[in-house]
GROMACS .gro file of C-alpha atoms in nm:
model
  237
    1TYR     CA    1  -9.410  -2.295  -9.099
    2LEU     CA    2  -9.579  -2.374  -9.432
    3ILE     CA    3  -9.855  -2.568  -9.255
    4HIS     CA    4  -9.903  -2.273  -9.020
    5GLY     CA    5  -9.933  -2.044  -9.325
    6GLU     CA    6 -10.191  -2.272  -9.488
    7LEU     CA    7 -10.404  -2.279  -9.174
    8ASP     CA    8 -10.381  -1.901  -9.152
    9ARG     CA    9 -10.502  -1.865  -9.513
   10ILE     CA   10 -10.815  -2.070  -9.444
   11ASN     CA   11 -10.886  -1.857  -9.136
   12LYS     CA   12 -10.802  -2.122  -8.877
   13VAL     CA   13 -10.734  -1.908  -8.571
   14THR     CA   14 -10.395  -1.984  -8.417
   15LYS     CA   15 -10.409  -1.995  -8.039
   16LYS     CA   16 -10.160  -1.814  -7.819
   17ALA     CA   17 -10.022  -2.149  -7.693
   18THR     CA   18  -9.962  -2.260  -8.053
   19TYR     CA   19  -9.757  -1.948  -8.123
   20PHE     CA   20  -9.552  -2.014  -7.808
   21ASN     CA   21  -9.486  -2.373  -7.918
   22LEU     CA   22  -9.396  -2.270  -8.274
   23ILE     CA   23  -9.160  -1.998  -8.154
   24HIS     CA   24  -8.986  -2.227  -7.905
   25GLY     CA   25  -8.958  -2.494  -8.176
   26PHE     CA   26  -8.790  -2.257  -8.421
   27ASN     CA   27  -8.562  -2.129  -8.144
   28LYS     CA   28  -8.445  -2.487  -8.082
   29SER     CA   29  -8.383  -2.520  -8.456
   30ASN     CA   30  -8.171  -2.201  -8.448
   31ARG     CA   31  -8.416  -2.021  -8.676
   32GLY     CA   32  -8.445  -1.698  -8.480
   33ASP     CA   33  -8.551  -1.513  -8.795
   34ILE     CA   34  -8.870  -1.722  -8.824
   35ALA     CA   35  -8.925  -1.707  -8.446
   36ALA     CA   36  -8.906  -1.324  -8.463
   37ARG     CA   37  -9.152  -1.321  -8.756
   38LEU     CA   38  -9.396  -1.533  -8.555
   39LEU     CA   39  -9.353  -1.305  -8.252
   40ILE     CA   40  -9.464  -1.007  -8.459
   41GLU     CA   41  -9.746  -1.208  -8.617
   42MET     CA   42  -9.885  -1.320  -8.281
   43GLN     CA   43  -9.890  -0.957  -8.167
   44ALA     CA   44 -10.084  -0.863  -8.481
   45LYS     CA   45 -10.337  -1.131  -8.382
   46GLY     CA   46 -10.383  -0.968  -8.042
   47HIS     CA   47 -10.163  -1.198  -7.831
   48THR     CA   48  -9.915  -1.049  -7.585
   49PRO     CA   49  -9.569  -1.212  -7.562
   50THR     CA   50  -9.415  -1.258  -7.218
   51ARG     CA   51  -9.072  -1.132  -7.116
   52ALA     CA   52  -8.950  -1.495  -7.124
   53LEU     CA   53  -9.066  -1.531  -7.486
   54TYR     CA   54  -8.893  -1.207  -7.589
   55ARG     CA   55  -8.580  -1.330  -7.413
   56ALA     CA   56  -8.587  -1.667  -7.591
   57VAL     CA   57  -8.627  -1.506  -7.934
   58ILE     CA   58  -8.360  -1.242  -7.871
   59CYS     CA   59  -8.112  -1.503  -7.743
   60CYS     CA   60  -8.171  -1.708  -8.057
   61LEU     CA   61  -8.122  -1.403  -8.283
   62CYS     CA   62  -7.795  -1.326  -8.101
   63ASP     CA   63  -7.666  -1.674  -8.190
   64MET     CA   64  -7.727  -1.620  -8.562
   65GLU     CA   65  -7.492  -1.476  -8.822
   66TYR     CA   66  -7.482  -1.094  -8.807
   67PRO     CA   67  -7.679  -1.081  -8.479
   68GLU     CA   68  -7.677  -0.700  -8.459
   69ASN     CA   69  -7.880  -0.667  -8.781
   70GLN     CA   70  -8.144  -0.917  -8.668
   71PHE     CA   71  -8.154  -0.774  -8.316
   72PHE     CA   72  -8.207  -0.411  -8.413
   73LYS     CA   73  -8.450  -0.501  -8.690
   74LEU     CA   74  -8.677  -0.668  -8.433
   75LEU     CA   75  -8.633  -0.377  -8.191
   76GLU     CA   76  -8.728  -0.122  -8.457
   77MET     CA   77  -9.037  -0.324  -8.549
   78GLN     CA   78  -9.140  -0.344  -8.183
   79LEU     CA   79  -9.092   0.029  -8.135
   80SER     CA   80  -9.297   0.100  -8.448
   81ARG     CA   81  -9.580  -0.122  -8.321
   82HIS     CA   82  -9.604   0.038  -7.978
   83GLU     CA   83  -9.572   0.382  -7.829
   84PRO     CA   84  -9.205   0.373  -7.721
   85ASN     CA   85  -9.187   0.293  -7.350
   86PHE     CA   86  -8.931   0.164  -7.105
   87GLN     CA   87  -9.080  -0.186  -7.103
   88ILE     CA   88  -8.993  -0.261  -7.468
   89TYR     CA   89  -8.638  -0.136  -7.414
   90ASN     CA   90  -8.611  -0.342  -7.094
   91PHE     CA   91  -8.715  -0.659  -7.279
   92PHE     CA   92  -8.427  -0.610  -7.523
   93ILE     CA   93  -8.173  -0.518  -7.252
   94ASP     CA   94  -8.278  -0.834  -7.067
   95GLY     CA   95  -8.257  -1.052  -7.379
   96ALA     CA   96  -7.916  -0.920  -7.483
   97GLY     CA   97  -7.790  -0.966  -7.127
   98HIS     CA   98  -7.897  -1.331  -7.119
   99ALA     CA   99  -7.736  -1.380  -7.462
  100LYS     CA  100  -7.414  -1.239  -7.310
  101LYS     CA  101  -7.412  -0.945  -7.549
  102PRO     CA  102  -7.366  -0.659  -7.300
  103ASP     CA  103  -7.258  -0.414  -7.571
  104LEU     CA  104  -7.592  -0.465  -7.749
  105ALA     CA  105  -7.772  -0.420  -7.417
  106ARG     CA  106  -7.583  -0.095  -7.352
  107GLU     CA  107  -7.668   0.034  -7.699
  108VAL     CA  108  -8.038  -0.024  -7.628
  109PHE     CA  109  -7.997   0.146  -7.288
  110GLU     CA  110  -7.845   0.454  -7.456
  111MET     CA  111  -8.115   0.448  -7.728
  112MET     CA  112  -8.376   0.468  -7.453
  113ARG     CA  113  -8.204   0.770  -7.303
  114ARG     CA  114  -8.175   0.942  -7.640
  115SER     CA  115  -8.545   0.888  -7.701
  116GLY     CA  116  -8.619   1.090  -7.387
  117ILE     CA  117  -8.721   0.794  -7.169
  118GLU     CA  118  -8.551   0.794  -6.830
  119PRO     CA  119  -8.417   0.449  -6.738
  120THR     CA  120  -8.614   0.293  -6.454
  121LEU     CA  121  -8.469   0.105  -6.159
  122SER     CA  122  -8.547  -0.217  -6.353
  123SER     CA  123  -8.351  -0.084  -6.653
  124ASP     CA  124  -8.048  -0.018  -6.433
  125ILE     CA  125  -8.070  -0.362  -6.270
  126LEU     CA  126  -8.100  -0.540  -6.608
  127MET     CA  127  -7.805  -0.347  -6.750
  128LEU     CA  128  -7.596  -0.422  -6.441
  129GLN     CA  129  -7.686  -0.793  -6.464
  130SER     CA  130  -7.591  -0.789  -6.832
  131TYR     CA  131  -7.234  -0.687  -6.750
  132LEU     CA  132  -7.209  -0.930  -6.456
  133LYS     CA  133  -7.339  -1.229  -6.657
  134SER     CA  134  -7.065  -1.166  -6.915
  135LYS     CA  135  -6.798  -1.128  -6.642
  136ARG     CA  136  -6.737  -0.769  -6.749
  137ILE     CA  137  -6.651  -0.668  -6.392
  138SER     CA  138  -6.491  -0.329  -6.461
  139ASN     CA  139  -6.789  -0.231  -6.680
  140ALA     CA  140  -7.029  -0.341  -6.406
  141LEU     CA  141  -6.843  -0.137  -6.141
  142ASN     CA  142  -6.828   0.169  -6.367
  143PHE     CA  143  -7.197   0.137  -6.445
  144PHE     CA  144  -7.276   0.108  -6.073
  145SER     CA  145  -7.085   0.435  -6.019
  146ASP     CA  146  -7.291   0.590  -6.298
  147ILE     CA  147  -7.612   0.481  -6.124
  148ARG     CA  148  -7.493   0.656  -5.804
  149GLN     CA  149  -7.498   0.986  -5.992
  150ARG     CA  150  -7.862   0.938  -6.093
  151ARG     CA  151  -8.037   0.771  -5.802
  152LYS     CA  152  -8.002   0.662  -5.442
  153ILE     CA  153  -7.861   0.310  -5.419
  154ASN     CA  154  -8.125   0.091  -5.257
  155SER     CA  155  -8.125  -0.272  -5.140
  156LYS     CA  156  -8.230  -0.404  -5.485
  157LEU     CA  157  -7.923  -0.253  -5.652
  158TYR     CA  158  -7.692  -0.372  -5.374
  159ASN     CA  159  -7.846  -0.721  -5.396
  160THR     CA  160  -7.793  -0.728  -5.773
  161ILE     CA  161  -7.424  -0.640  -5.760
  162ILE     CA  162  -7.343  -0.854  -5.453
  163VAL     CA  163  -7.514  -1.168  -5.588
  164GLY     CA  164  -7.379  -1.105  -5.940
  165LEU     CA  165  -7.021  -1.066  -5.817
  166CYS     CA  166  -7.047  -1.387  -5.613
  167LYS     CA  167  -7.167  -1.578  -5.920
  168VAL     CA  168  -6.848  -1.478  -6.104
  169ASN     CA  169  -6.634  -1.562  -5.797
  170LYS     CA  170  -6.549  -1.203  -5.701
  171VAL     CA  171  -6.623  -1.259  -5.333
  172ASP     CA  172  -6.393  -0.992  -5.187
  173ILE     CA  173  -6.548  -0.717  -5.400
  174ALA     CA  174  -6.895  -0.844  -5.306
  175LEU     CA  175  -6.798  -0.826  -4.936
  176GLU     CA  176  -6.689  -0.463  -4.983
  177PHE     CA  177  -7.032  -0.380  -5.124
  178LEU     CA  178  -7.202  -0.562  -4.836
  179ARG     CA  179  -7.004  -0.354  -4.585
  180GLU     CA  180  -7.086  -0.034  -4.776
  181CYS     CA  181  -7.452  -0.133  -4.785
  182ARG     CA  182  -7.461  -0.189  -4.407
  183ASN     CA  183  -7.265   0.134  -4.338
  184ASN     CA  184  -7.520   0.329  -4.543
  185GLY     CA  185  -7.803   0.193  -4.329
  186VAL     CA  186  -7.943  -0.029  -4.605
  187VAL     CA  187  -8.030  -0.386  -4.506
  188PRO     CA  188  -7.911  -0.634  -4.773
  189GLY     CA  189  -8.147  -0.910  -4.887
  190THR     CA  190  -8.119  -1.254  -4.730
  191ASP     CA  191  -8.006  -1.390  -5.068
  192CYS     CA  192  -7.690  -1.174  -5.040
  193TYR     CA  193  -7.597  -1.345  -4.715
  194GLU     CA  194  -7.686  -1.689  -4.852
  195VAL     CA  195  -7.473  -1.666  -5.165
  196LEU     CA  196  -7.181  -1.501  -4.984
  197ILE     CA  197  -7.178  -1.763  -4.707
  198GLN     CA  198  -7.196  -2.038  -4.970
  199MET     CA  199  -6.897  -1.893  -5.159
  200LEU     CA  200  -6.693  -1.831  -4.842
  201CYS     CA  201  -6.749  -2.188  -4.723
  202SER     CA  202  -6.653  -2.320  -5.068
  203ASN     CA  203  -6.327  -2.123  -5.035
  204LYS     CA  204  -6.280  -2.255  -4.677
  205ARG     CA  205  -6.310  -1.906  -4.530
  206TYR     CA  206  -6.521  -2.029  -4.241
  207ASP     CA  207  -6.440  -1.750  -3.993
  208MET     CA  208  -6.567  -1.490  -4.237
  209ALA     CA  209  -6.880  -1.699  -4.300
  210ILE     CA  210  -6.953  -1.705  -3.926
  211ASN     CA  211  -6.902  -1.327  -3.907
  212LEU     CA  212  -7.163  -1.287  -4.181
  213ILE     CA  213  -7.407  -1.510  -3.993
  214ASN     CA  214  -7.362  -1.289  -3.685
  215ASP     CA  215  -7.422  -0.982  -3.902
  216LEU     CA  216  -7.735  -1.141  -4.050
  217GLU     CA  217  -7.875  -1.197  -3.701
  218LYS     CA  218  -7.801  -0.834  -3.610
  219THR     CA  219  -8.041  -0.730  -3.887
  220GLY     CA  220  -8.315  -0.915  -3.699
  221ARG     CA  221  -8.329  -1.209  -3.936
  222HIS     CA  222  -8.286  -1.578  -3.866
  223VAL     CA  223  -8.047  -1.824  -4.026
  224THR     CA  224  -8.230  -1.975  -4.323
  225SER     CA  225  -8.252  -2.346  -4.396
  226PHE     CA  226  -8.027  -2.286  -4.700
  227ILE     CA  227  -7.751  -2.141  -4.481
  228GLY     CA  228  -7.802  -2.418  -4.226
  229ASN     CA  229  -7.763  -2.681  -4.496
  230ILE     CA  230  -7.444  -2.517  -4.627
  231LEU     CA  231  -7.294  -2.515  -4.277
  232LEU     CA  232  -7.398  -2.873  -4.213
  233LEU     CA  233  -7.252  -2.987  -4.547
  234HIS     CA  234  -6.915  -2.824  -4.480
  235SER     CA  235  -6.910  -2.941  -4.116
  236LEU     CA  236  -6.958  -3.298  -4.238
  237LYS     CA  237  -6.682  -3.256  -4.495
   0.00000   0.00000   0.00000
């Protein structure tokens, strides 16, 4: 960091790639405070961080002592640098979700609402994923009910909750949402069928897996190579 400062003082222009490398290096060293400082500095130099870079810095800050202070300090600085918009809030909801800090993510979500910015579909999906990643199932289900009051549930939202529930081994609840999705005339994504069939086969619920394959074909889709491989693997076992 001192060498970087010296180069900056003698007007050696730091490239975007150098900032990325420095930030990732300090993240690996658990120095999220310096990584956050560099993130702000690179923006001042005209470089635009990616969502993945925001996520990496936020996750590192959330692993530090007193993460809330560091987290909201960076958020405030980002909001002061830009005209407040849903994208900045989404970056922080996403980062907190990956850091398994759903309460921080929800606080950002509510801050966005209070600021007069209506949460987008992406905001809802990121917040839902935040609860699911942390295995906060009841919170995820309550939040999904809250979304129903504000917007029509489309295939993206159904996909998010079905896949997320499967990843935390809540297959029966995921199946209920798949049935609801089909009953409402919404076609679930192929990934919903893939992950559900994988989980059902892992739990030796082969009849149900075959029923899902039949349902997949009724939607006009074909069995994917992933599903074929899962069936072949379990047949051989």
